[in-house]
Amino acid sequence: MVWIRFILIQNRAGKTRLAKWYMQFDDDEKQKLIEEVHAVVTVRDAKHTNFVEFRNFKIIYRRYAGLYFCICVDVNDNNLAYLEAIHNFVEVLNEYFHNVCELDLVFNFYKVYTVVDEMFLAGEIRETSQTKVLKQLLMLQSLE
Amino acid sequence: MPAVSKGDGMRGLAVFISDIRNCKSKEAEIKRINKELANIRSKFKGDKALDGYSKKKYVCKLLFIFLLGHDIDFGHMEAVNLLSSNKYTEKQIGYLFISVLVNSNSELIRLINNAIKNDLASRNPTFMCLALHCIANVGSREMGEAFAADIPRILVAGDSMDSVKQSAALCLLRLYKASPDLVPMGEWTARVVHLLNDQHMGVVTAAVSLITCLCKKNPDDFKTCVSLAVSRLSRIVSSASTDLQDYTYYFVPAPWLSVKLLRLLQCYPPPEDAAVKGRLVECLETVLNKAQEPPKSKKVQHSNAKNAILFETISLIIHYDSEPNLLVRACNQLGQFLQHRETNLRYLALESMCTLASSEFSHEAVKTHIDTVINALKTERDVSVRQRAADLLYAMCDRSNAKQIVSEMLRYLETADYAIREEIVLKVAILAEKYAVDYSWYVDTILNLIRIAGDYVSEEVWYRVLQIVTNRDDVQGYAAKTVFEALQAPACHENMVKVGGYILGEFGNLIAGDPRSSPPVQFSLLHSKFHLCSVATRALLLSTYIKFINLFPETKATIQGVLRAGSQLRNADVELQQRAVEYLTLSSVASTDVLATVLEEMPPFPERESSILAKLKRKKGPGAGSALDDGRRDPSSSDINGGMEPTPSTVSTPSPSADLLGLRAAPPPAAPPAPAGAGNLLVDVFSDGPAAPASLGPTAEEAFLSELEPPAPESPMALLADPAPAADPGPEDVGTPIPEADELLNKFVCKNNGVLFENQLLQIGVKSEFRQNLGRMYLFYGNKTSVQFQSFSPSVVHPGDLQTQLAVQTKRVAAQVDGGAQVQQVLNIECLRDFVTPPLLSVRFRYGGAPQSLTLKLPVTINKFFQPTEMAAQDFFQRWKQLSLPQQEAQKIFKANHPMDAEVTKAKLLGFGSALLDNVDPNPENFVGAGIIQTKALQVGCLLRLEPNAQAQMYRLTLRTSKEPVSRHLCELLAQQF
């Protein structure tokens, strides 16, 4: 069965800015995965593909400034669809935080989870329309 | 439209985060955190009731601390309290804390579930979504038990908001994945399928995921989704780039939804309804056409989104594997990508072409790109791209390009990344074996592999080369010569020493005539490597040495000297010591005859699926193997290239010792022991059956010899399961045998091994052995497609009263046969009394959802239970006269259907099972045979005489047995063979 196993946002130094798990892992295992993903992703350059085999899965990743956005999926899943799902997510963050930067994700970490849940749920893509997601986020923002 | 300004929200939290960021050291950070934890703890414990805002702020700080990697052991209760707040922001933090720090504290779970229950019932869509997201994020069994029944209701309720439906669909999906038993299908399933028609594209996006997951286990319940998915897809694909507004991404209409719909369709075979199918094919063509149109934007997002749909479309085309036109178009499109400047596209094109290569419709089209792919292997910077190129070369390899591909892969191996060397080695070894036209090329290739990448050549690879050389006498001399030359290299890999040691020990005599490779030279060459080798290799070499003593008596003194040396006889390693002692004693006490018997040349190995292939599949993990494995086994190549059936030459050779299993010709009591490992197959299964001749029991020599034999990684014995009684469906279940069934059966009257049946989907191979009234048969079912067979069930049926004559026990086989894979079924057969009708083999399975069934005649005929009987001329004639009643004789005069060759005829009669008696018939052209048919109830003596008439191209065949039907039946069976 195909679904996202986890989503990670890390900076070049390996600090995690978001970790969203769609599969049961214990805490040690999560830490190991975070380190391994960092190791495989940061050694690659722009001439490399945005895909890298990872254990029995693959990581689809894209780098934005100093941040790596990584999605772990099954090997036979659609690489480009997830690559653009990352970009779609980043555009939403950019709009929501008004020129998003790494610090926004640090200080508003609890809001980033809300953005993720609007766009990805249970390891599946939930909503892809930027307009719809932003409208919903604005509505939530107006609530107390 | 900026929604959040920086620093908005909880000020205390922002200050705390800043403090942490300003910490110069880990110690300072821990100190700051401990201070904060103490502060929060005192607030939570304090007398003053905290307001919602403070509670939210502190819980959020705790969460932040946890996310930094510190343990949190309090605050759960406060987080749970937040769940019942009426304020969204407080509720949200509560749910977030619960989702991230799942706690199995049962007291809390009850409270959490209670809060979720309230929110689900609140009719406030925001709160409902929060609750649903929490269930989806936690996905525990407890939550499943509490809510699995409610969520389908929310999902299909007419008054649920769109966003709630989206969340409910995916929440249900998560619960189903975690505990499918908690989500019973019901009347809601039909309504879920209709969500594919929903106005709101987000609802459709979520629903497709749910349906894709559910339909895999319940395909029939959801099959109406196919036509709905096709029409939805068709509407998207044919819409203009701006029609879908919110769901258009860089001028591509609903790319993710399209991909999901295309994936859903891959759960089903092509639509049966012609209109639906037509509409779908139109969609697929439109996608392919659009790929050729100029891009609507130069942005990579545009091309990525467009190509995401294109690649998924190609996957569906490959999944259907039924539209040659689309397959070739897909291949051409991918061909363009092979040279694209985007690395991503080159990578994906290589990957996708790999699966296209296994379709018979597009295999040739893929092959035209060979030069580009070889170039990619040499020039790509990203190792993963090179690896895909190697995968593709492997997949596109066939007889026509094998030499080129193997040599390119060998060249690549010299510089390949360490991470992928072993895999390349396995692939080269498989291709070299599969497409060997002459085996000297195969031997050269494997030795090259050892030379270039010896460390990466696993046991499977070098065992295999030994098996192949042992089984093929045409290559043995060449192999001996080549390894001898390879061993001359001053530094050669230990694997080379192993292969060399084994081959020279078996076949060194073939090159001993040349003074440059005389026995002493061979020995000293091997022995010069001995001291640098590992224990395992030295053990193997010791075995080679004792074989040398047998092959070349002139080396005996030298080798005994080596064995006798203290370094061997008192070796600290017990294995080496034992071998040295035993071999030395054997060489001293055994006569030349005994030595020759013990150290007889290894018998051919039973042909079986290459263990290398299994290893490659394991390496690639489940699922990936079938795509790599060339599912389309080339029938014309199977004879020379191993596969499952033995070569025709082995099957029909007249010499009994050439029989793969060494059982058909029961040796006279004085004959040498049957080859190790083969003789006792039957004995141990039918332990209560008739006692086997002593020569077949395990003897000291046998144990001795079996050590010399390279271990067979997958012995057929290992597959024995509990015997399942033969399925015996009523007559209404028995299909009529296929028209060719009799013809196929006739092919097996005089032989025991070969391909029983083959069509586009399936190959059935047979290997069998019989002794007295018992037999064992191995049936090999090979899935020739790239798609898994489901509900695979072969069964044996006894028509008429055969049941009282023949007992067949079958072992059950796995109900799934993966694409390109082979399963083996073992049948134990006992002949109770004489019989005429063979049992039927009925094979049923589902291929791509369509039921397939096939009925064949199982190649078990009465002559299989023949025991040959030698007798002198006068005995023969005496018995012949005794059987002179008219009904005891059956005679046939018939025209020859094949060229009349005495050797072939002899081979067939021996294969039939009787002994051939020389000097009995006064006419030397005639053949006379005798044997006893062994059944449990009785024995039937049989005499036969075959008189060829070369001028007339006719035969006269006469059978005399003590039972009338047996005479007649044997006569009919045998008459069809000439």
XYZ file of C-alpha atoms in Angstrom, chain A residues 1-3 15 17 19-24 27 30 44-53 56 58 62 64 75-88 91 95-99 101-104 106-111 113-114 117-118 120-132 134-141 143-144, chain B residues 1-4 6 8-10 13-14 17-18 21 60 63-64 66-67 87-90 92-93 96 100 126 129 132-133 136-139 163-164 166-167 170-171 173-174 177 200 202 205-206 209 213 216-217 246-247 249-250 256 259-260 263 300-301 303-305 307-309 311-312 343-345 347-348 351 381-385 387-388 620-621:
168
model
C 0.000 0.000 0.000
C 1.301 3.372 -0.969
C 1.402 6.277 1.363
C 18.324 20.565 12.767
C 12.233 22.001 11.626
C 8.900 15.930 11.557
C 5.573 14.424 10.682
C 5.279 10.635 11.005
C 2.605 8.604 9.306
C 3.839 5.277 10.567
C 4.589 4.025 14.060
C 11.676 7.629 19.452
C 12.795 8.403 14.585
C 23.756 15.483 -3.179
C 24.122 18.461 -5.463
C 21.984 20.173 -8.042
C 23.069 17.820 -10.805
C 21.626 14.902 -8.887
C 18.039 13.793 -9.082
C 15.561 14.834 -6.419
C 15.027 11.181 -5.547
C 17.129 8.917 -3.455
C 16.635 5.307 -2.453
C 13.063 -0.058 1.329
C 12.629 6.391 -1.363
C 13.797 19.525 -2.627
C 14.838 25.704 -0.552
C 9.597 2.893 -4.187
C 6.926 2.554 -6.837
C 5.171 5.778 -6.028
C 5.028 8.742 -8.381
C 8.195 10.792 -7.858
C 7.158 13.944 -9.688
C 3.760 14.113 -8.019
C 5.435 14.227 -4.603
C 8.137 16.573 -5.783
C 5.461 19.042 -6.798
C 3.451 18.332 -3.655
C 6.469 19.633 -1.764
C 6.549 22.732 -3.873
C 2.832 23.274 -3.499
C 4.134 27.967 -1.791
C 1.904 32.804 1.305
C 0.758 32.044 4.841
C 3.898 33.359 6.527
C 4.486 36.080 3.970
C 7.899 35.215 2.519
C 11.955 31.809 6.268
C 13.397 29.187 8.562
C 12.653 31.250 11.666
C 8.945 31.319 10.886
C 10.751 27.693 14.407
C 8.557 30.236 16.120
C 5.303 29.021 14.668
C 5.997 25.308 14.746
C 2.496 24.591 16.058
C 0.949 26.370 13.094
C 1.424 21.288 11.853
C -1.939 22.793 11.002
C -2.739 18.556 8.274
C -4.715 20.644 5.827
C -1.582 15.898 3.947
C -3.494 13.529 6.161
C -2.964 9.869 7.043
C -0.031 9.853 4.641
C -2.149 10.909 1.694
C -2.552 14.145 -0.165
C -5.677 15.732 1.290
C -6.067 19.065 -0.439
C -4.073 20.496 -3.325
C -5.771 23.808 -4.017
C -3.677 26.625 -2.589
C -6.680 28.934 -2.611
C -8.777 26.516 -0.590
C -5.184 29.429 2.482
C -8.827 30.330 2.850
C -9.214 27.669 5.520
C -6.007 28.759 7.294
C -7.178 32.364 7.317
C -10.482 31.321 8.741
C -8.735 29.358 11.514
C -6.426 32.272 12.116
C -10.711 32.140 15.446
C -9.622 32.577 18.967
C -2.388 37.773 1.529
C -0.079 37.324 4.495
C -1.951 35.467 7.162
C 0.495 35.492 10.000
C 5.905 37.379 12.962
C 1.995 36.840 16.589
C 0.406 34.498 19.112
C 1.887 33.557 22.436
C 6.456 31.100 23.961
C 8.334 33.337 21.531
C 12.175 29.987 21.947
C 14.471 32.990 21.553
C 18.186 29.856 20.378
C 2.888 24.468 23.861
C 5.662 20.396 23.259
C 8.506 22.555 22.034
C 9.776 17.587 23.621
C 10.446 18.368 19.966
C -11.678 28.099 21.865
C -10.136 26.808 18.670
C -6.551 27.844 19.485
C -6.649 26.070 22.840
C -5.716 22.911 18.593
C -2.733 22.925 20.952
C -1.396 18.689 18.738
C 2.739 14.159 18.970
C -13.608 23.072 12.573
C -11.827 18.250 11.602
C -10.698 13.585 12.852
C -7.109 14.737 12.316
C -5.857 10.025 11.773
C -2.561 11.068 13.326
C -2.693 8.678 16.244
C -4.432 5.813 14.471
C -13.689 19.692 4.525
C -15.144 17.260 7.063
C -12.115 15.062 3.196
C -10.802 14.483 6.692
C -8.541 9.873 5.152
C -9.190 9.225 8.828
C -8.202 5.135 5.573
C -5.771 5.362 8.457
C -4.642 0.433 7.433
C -15.650 19.381 -4.657
C -10.759 18.085 -2.646
C -8.887 13.725 -3.983
C -9.354 12.302 -0.500
C -7.075 7.470 -1.772
C -6.837 1.294 -0.375
C -7.300 -3.857 -2.959
C -8.850 -6.229 -0.462
C -8.358 26.408 -7.908
C -7.176 22.982 -8.956
C -1.359 24.016 -10.948
C 0.966 25.851 -13.302
C -2.450 15.103 -8.209
C -2.272 10.718 -10.751
C -4.425 9.255 -7.998
C -3.263 4.683 -9.741
C 9.850 23.370 -14.001
C 6.663 23.094 -11.928
C 6.707 20.261 -16.719
C 6.916 18.259 -13.495
C 3.174 18.326 -12.971
C 5.083 14.598 -16.500
C 3.797 13.254 -13.196
C 0.571 12.503 -15.076
C 4.525 8.710 -16.051
C 1.443 7.494 -14.223
C 18.422 14.523 -14.558
C 15.102 13.709 -12.933
C 13.538 12.919 -16.261
C 16.253 8.854 -14.230
C 12.513 8.329 -14.411
C 13.172 3.408 -14.513
C 27.116 11.743 -12.544
C 24.463 10.487 -10.162
C 25.063 6.907 -9.102
C 21.345 6.241 -8.806
C 20.930 7.144 -12.480
C 22.085 2.113 -11.423
C 18.823 2.588 -13.281
C 16.031 -5.832 -4.412
C 13.436 -6.459 -1.752
